[in-house]
CSV table of C-alpha atoms in Angstrom, one decimal:
chain,number,residue,atom,x,y,z
A,1,MET,CA,49.4,30.6,12.5
A,2,ASN,CA,48.6,32.9,9.7
A,3,GLN,CA,45.5,33.2,7.5
A,4,ASP,CA,46.5,30.5,4.9
A,5,GLY,CA,46.9,27.9,7.6
A,6,CYS,CA,50.7,27.8,7.8
A,7,MET,CA,52.5,27.6,11.1
A,8,ILE,CA,54.8,30.6,11.5
A,9,ARG,CA,57.8,29.6,13.6
A,10,LYS,CA,59.7,32.9,14.2
A,11,ALA,CA,63.2,32.7,15.5
A,12,TRP,CA,63.4,33.4,19.2
A,13,GLU,CA,66.2,34.4,21.6
A,14,LEU,CA,66.5,34.8,25.3
A,15,PRO,CA,69.5,36.3,27.2
A,16,PHE,CA,70.2,34.9,30.7
A,17,LEU,CA,73.0,34.3,33.2
A,18,ALA,CA,74.4,30.8,33.1
A,19,GLU,CA,73.4,29.6,36.6
A,20,PRO,CA,72.4,26.0,37.6
A,21,GLN,CA,69.0,27.3,38.9
A,22,GLU,CA,68.2,28.8,35.5
A,23,VAL,CA,68.2,25.4,33.7
A,24,GLY,CA,64.8,24.3,34.9
A,25,ALA,CA,63.2,27.6,33.7
A,26,LEU,CA,64.9,27.3,30.3
A,27,ARG,CA,63.6,23.8,29.9
A,28,ARG,CA,60.0,25.0,30.7
A,29,ILE,CA,60.3,27.8,28.2
A,30,VAL,CA,61.6,25.4,25.5
A,31,ARG,CA,58.6,23.1,26.2
A,32,LEU,CA,56.1,26.0,25.9
A,33,HIS,CA,57.6,27.3,22.6
A,34,LEU,CA,57.7,23.9,21.0
A,35,LYS,CA,54.1,23.3,22.0
A,36,ALA,CA,53.2,26.6,20.4
A,37,TRP,CA,55.2,25.6,17.3
A,38,GLY,CA,53.4,22.3,17.1
A,39,LEU,CA,56.6,20.3,17.7
A,40,PRO,CA,55.8,18.3,20.9
A,41,ARG,CA,57.8,15.2,19.7
A,42,GLN,CA,61.0,17.2,19.7
A,43,THR,CA,60.5,18.6,23.2
A,44,GLU,CA,62.4,16.0,25.2
A,45,VAL,CA,65.5,16.0,23.1
A,46,ALA,CA,65.5,19.8,22.8
A,47,GLN,CA,65.3,20.1,26.6
A,48,LEU,CA,68.1,17.6,27.1
A,49,CYS,CA,70.3,19.5,24.7
A,50,VAL,CA,69.6,22.8,26.3
A,51,SER,CA,70.4,21.4,29.7
A,52,GLU,CA,73.7,20.0,28.5
A,53,LEU,CA,74.8,23.0,26.5
A,54,VAL,CA,74.1,25.4,29.3
A,55,ALA,CA,75.8,23.1,31.8
A,56,ASN,CA,78.8,23.1,29.5
A,57,VAL,CA,79.0,26.9,29.7
A,58,ILE,CA,78.7,26.8,33.5
A,59,ARG,CA,81.4,24.1,33.8
A,60,HIS,CA,83.9,25.4,31.3
A,61,VAL,CA,83.3,29.2,31.1
A,62,GLY,CA,81.9,29.9,34.6
A,63,ALA,CA,78.7,30.4,36.6
A,64,GLY,CA,77.1,33.7,36.0
A,65,THR,CA,78.4,34.0,32.4
A,66,PRO,CA,76.1,36.2,30.2
A,67,THR,CA,74.6,33.7,27.8
A,68,SER,CA,71.7,33.5,25.4
A,69,LEU,CA,69.5,30.7,24.1
A,70,SER,CA,67.8,30.8,20.7
A,71,LEU,CA,65.4,28.5,18.9
A,72,SER,CA,64.8,28.7,15.2
A,73,MET,CA,64.1,26.5,12.1
A,74,ASN,CA,66.8,25.5,9.6
A,75,GLY,CA,64.7,24.1,6.9
A,76,THR,CA,62.7,21.3,8.5
A,77,TYR,CA,65.2,21.0,11.4
A,78,LEU,CA,64.7,22.5,14.8
A,79,ARG,CA,67.9,24.5,15.7
A,80,VAL,CA,69.0,25.2,19.2
A,81,GLU,CA,71.8,27.6,19.9
A,82,VAL,CA,73.6,28.6,23.1
A,83,ARG,CA,75.9,31.7,22.8
A,84,ASP,CA,78.5,32.7,25.3
A,85,PRO,CA,81.4,35.2,25.3
A,86,ASP,CA,84.3,32.7,25.6
A,87,CYS,CA,85.8,31.8,22.1
A,88,ARG,CA,88.6,29.7,23.6
A,89,ALA,CA,86.8,27.1,25.7
A,90,LEU,CA,85.4,24.9,22.8
A,91,PRO,CA,83.1,22.0,23.6
A,92,THR,CA,84.6,18.6,22.7
A,93,LEU,CA,83.5,15.0,22.8
A,94,THR,CA,85.2,13.1,25.6
A,95,ALA,CA,85.0,9.4,26.6
A,96,ALA,CA,83.6,9.4,30.1
A,97,SER,CA,83.2,6.2,32.1
A,98,PRO,CA,79.6,5.0,32.6
A,99,ASP,CA,79.6,6.0,36.3
A,100,ALA,CA,81.2,9.4,35.8
A,101,GLU,CA,79.2,12.3,37.1
A,102,SER,CA,80.4,14.7,34.5
A,103,GLY,CA,82.1,14.8,31.1
A,104,ARG,CA,79.2,13.2,29.2
A,105,GLY,CA,77.4,16.5,28.1
A,106,MET,CA,78.5,16.8,24.5
A,107,ALA,CA,78.4,13.0,24.1
A,108,LEU,CA,74.7,13.1,25.0
A,109,VAL,CA,74.1,16.0,22.6
A,110,ASP,CA,75.9,14.0,19.9
A,111,ALA,CA,73.8,11.0,20.6
A,112,MET,CA,70.4,12.7,20.8
A,113,ALA,CA,70.6,15.5,18.2
A,114,ASP,CA,71.0,14.8,14.5
A,115,ARG,CA,73.9,17.2,14.2
A,116,TRP,CA,75.8,19.8,16.2
A,117,GLY,CA,78.8,22.1,15.9
A,118,VAL,CA,80.4,25.3,17.1
A,119,LEU,CA,80.6,28.7,15.4
A,120,VAL,CA,83.5,30.9,16.7
A,121,GLY,CA,83.6,34.7,16.5
A,122,SER,CA,86.1,37.2,17.6
A,123,ASP,CA,84.4,37.7,21.0
A,124,HIS,CA,82.0,34.8,21.4
A,125,LYS,CA,81.1,31.3,20.3
A,126,VAL,CA,77.8,29.6,19.5
A,127,THR,CA,77.3,26.0,20.2
A,128,TRP,CA,74.4,24.6,18.2
A,129,CYS,CA,72.5,21.4,17.5
A,130,GLU,CA,69.7,20.5,15.2
A,131,ILE,CA,66.9,18.1,15.7
A,132,ALA,CA,64.9,16.5,12.8
A,133,THR,CA,61.2,17.1,12.7
A,134,ASP,CA,58.4,15.3,10.7
A,135,LEU,CA,57.7,18.6,8.8
A,136,SER,CA,57.6,18.6,5.0
A,137,MET,CA,58.3,22.4,5.0
A,138,PRO,CA,59.5,24.9,7.7
A,139,ASN,CA,56.1,26.5,8.0
A,140,GLY,CA,54.1,23.3,7.6
A,141,HIS,CA,52.4,21.1,10.1
A,142,GLY,CA,53.7,17.9,11.7
A,143,GLY,CA,52.0,14.5,11.4
A,144,GLY,CA,53.7,13.0,8.5
A,145,VAL,CA,51.9,11.5,5.4
A,146,ARG,CA,48.5,11.3,7.1
A,147,VAL,CA,48.3,15.1,7.6
A,148,THR,CA,49.7,15.7,4.1
A,149,ARG,CA,46.9,13.5,2.6
A,150,ALA,CA,44.3,15.1,4.8
A,151,GLU,CA,45.4,18.6,3.7
A,152,ALA,CA,45.2,17.6,0.0
A,153,MET,CA,41.6,16.3,0.5
A,154,ILE,CA,40.5,19.3,2.5
A,155,SER,CA,41.9,21.6,-0.2
A,156,LEU,CA,39.9,19.7,-2.8
A,157,TYR,CA,36.7,19.9,-0.7
A,158,GLY,CA,37.2,23.6,0.0
A,159,ALA,CA,37.8,24.4,-3.6
A,160,VAL,CA,34.6,22.7,-4.6
A,161,ALA,CA,32.5,24.2,-1.8
A,162,SER,CA,33.8,27.7,-1.9
A,163,PRO,CA,36.1,28.6,-4.8
A,164,ARG,CA,36.3,32.2,-3.8
A,165,ALA,CA,37.8,31.3,-0.5
A,166,VAL,CA,40.7,29.6,-2.2
A,167,LYS,CA,43.9,31.6,-2.9
A,168,ALA,CA,47.0,29.9,-4.4
A,169,SER,CA,45.5,26.4,-3.4
A,170,ARG,CA,45.5,27.3,0.3
A,171,LEU,CA,42.5,27.8,2.6
A,172,SER,CA,42.0,29.9,5.6
A,173,VAL,CA,41.8,28.0,8.9
A,174,ALA,CA,38.0,28.6,9.2
A,175,VAL,CA,37.2,27.4,5.7
A,176,ALA,CA,39.6,24.4,6.1
A,177,LYS,CA,37.8,23.4,9.3
A,178,ASP,CA,34.4,23.5,7.6
A,179,ALA,CA,35.8,21.5,4.6
A,180,ALA,CA,37.3,18.9,7.0
A,181,MET,CA,33.9,18.5,8.6
A,182,ASP,CA,32.4,17.9,5.2
A,183,VAL,CA,35.0,15.3,4.5
A,184,MET,CA,34.2,13.4,7.7
A,185,VAL,CA,30.4,13.6,7.2
A,186,ASP,CA,30.6,12.4,3.6
A,187,LEU,CA,32.8,9.5,4.6
A,188,LEU,CA,30.2,8.5,7.3
A,189,HIS,CA,27.5,8.7,4.6
A,190,TRP,CA,29.7,6.4,2.4
A,191,MET,CA,30.1,3.9,5.3
A,192,VAL,CA,26.4,3.8,6.0
A,193,ALA,CA,25.6,3.4,2.3
A,194,HIS,CA,27.8,0.3,2.3
A,195,GLY,CA,26.2,-1.2,5.4
A,196,PHE,CA,28.5,-0.1,8.2
A,197,ASP,CA,27.3,1.4,11.4
A,198,ALA,CA,28.4,5.1,11.8
A,199,ASP,CA,29.0,4.8,15.6
A,200,ASP,CA,31.1,1.7,15.2
A,201,VAL,CA,33.2,3.4,12.5
A,202,LEU,CA,33.8,6.4,14.7
A,203,ASP,CA,34.8,4.2,17.6
A,204,MET,CA,37.3,2.3,15.5
A,205,ALA,CA,38.7,5.5,14.0
A,206,GLN,CA,39.1,6.9,17.5
A,207,ALA,CA,40.9,3.8,18.6
A,208,ARG,CA,43.3,3.9,15.7
A,209,PHE,CA,43.9,7.6,16.2
A,210,GLU,CA,44.8,7.2,19.9
A,211,SER,CA,47.1,4.2,19.1
A,212,GLY,CA,48.9,6.2,16.4
A,213,LEU,CA,48.1,3.8,13.6
């Protein structure tokens, strides 16, 4: 995260050998990166897609193939890419029976990801998929409309409390935190002034937060 509060999601790439025992480690790495990127909701789908894309390389190109995994943002979509050196063995959708032990890899990717495709070069191919996020901008924060409303209110409070700390309508993380506290305290004062108990209000707010409402 940088000084103006934006989440910097820098493209990341990891070379590896396509072996079955590597898949678990790749899944853990993806989970850690998406947690750091503030994208926990996309973790399960991203891990599944990585597993299937790497398994596709092992099955159709060969175990031990030099491969690379990369994560990046394409607009507000999380992009997962798996690159291997075989430009002939292209992944395709196949109709596998429900009890089949293989052949469902790309069908799962097709079902779970929002879009996928293959880029073919002279000496390699890149199989990619993209997963939608709830971000409003690539360097923004998740959380949907609630976070967007909160950021607008925090910016207003910060501008009133400390105009010199504001630059291009964005606040530093420290100033934004103080402004957020001021918002919450003022709202509690408003509740008390209208006859509500502050502790009851906090308990109800906590319950709504935990339920996702």
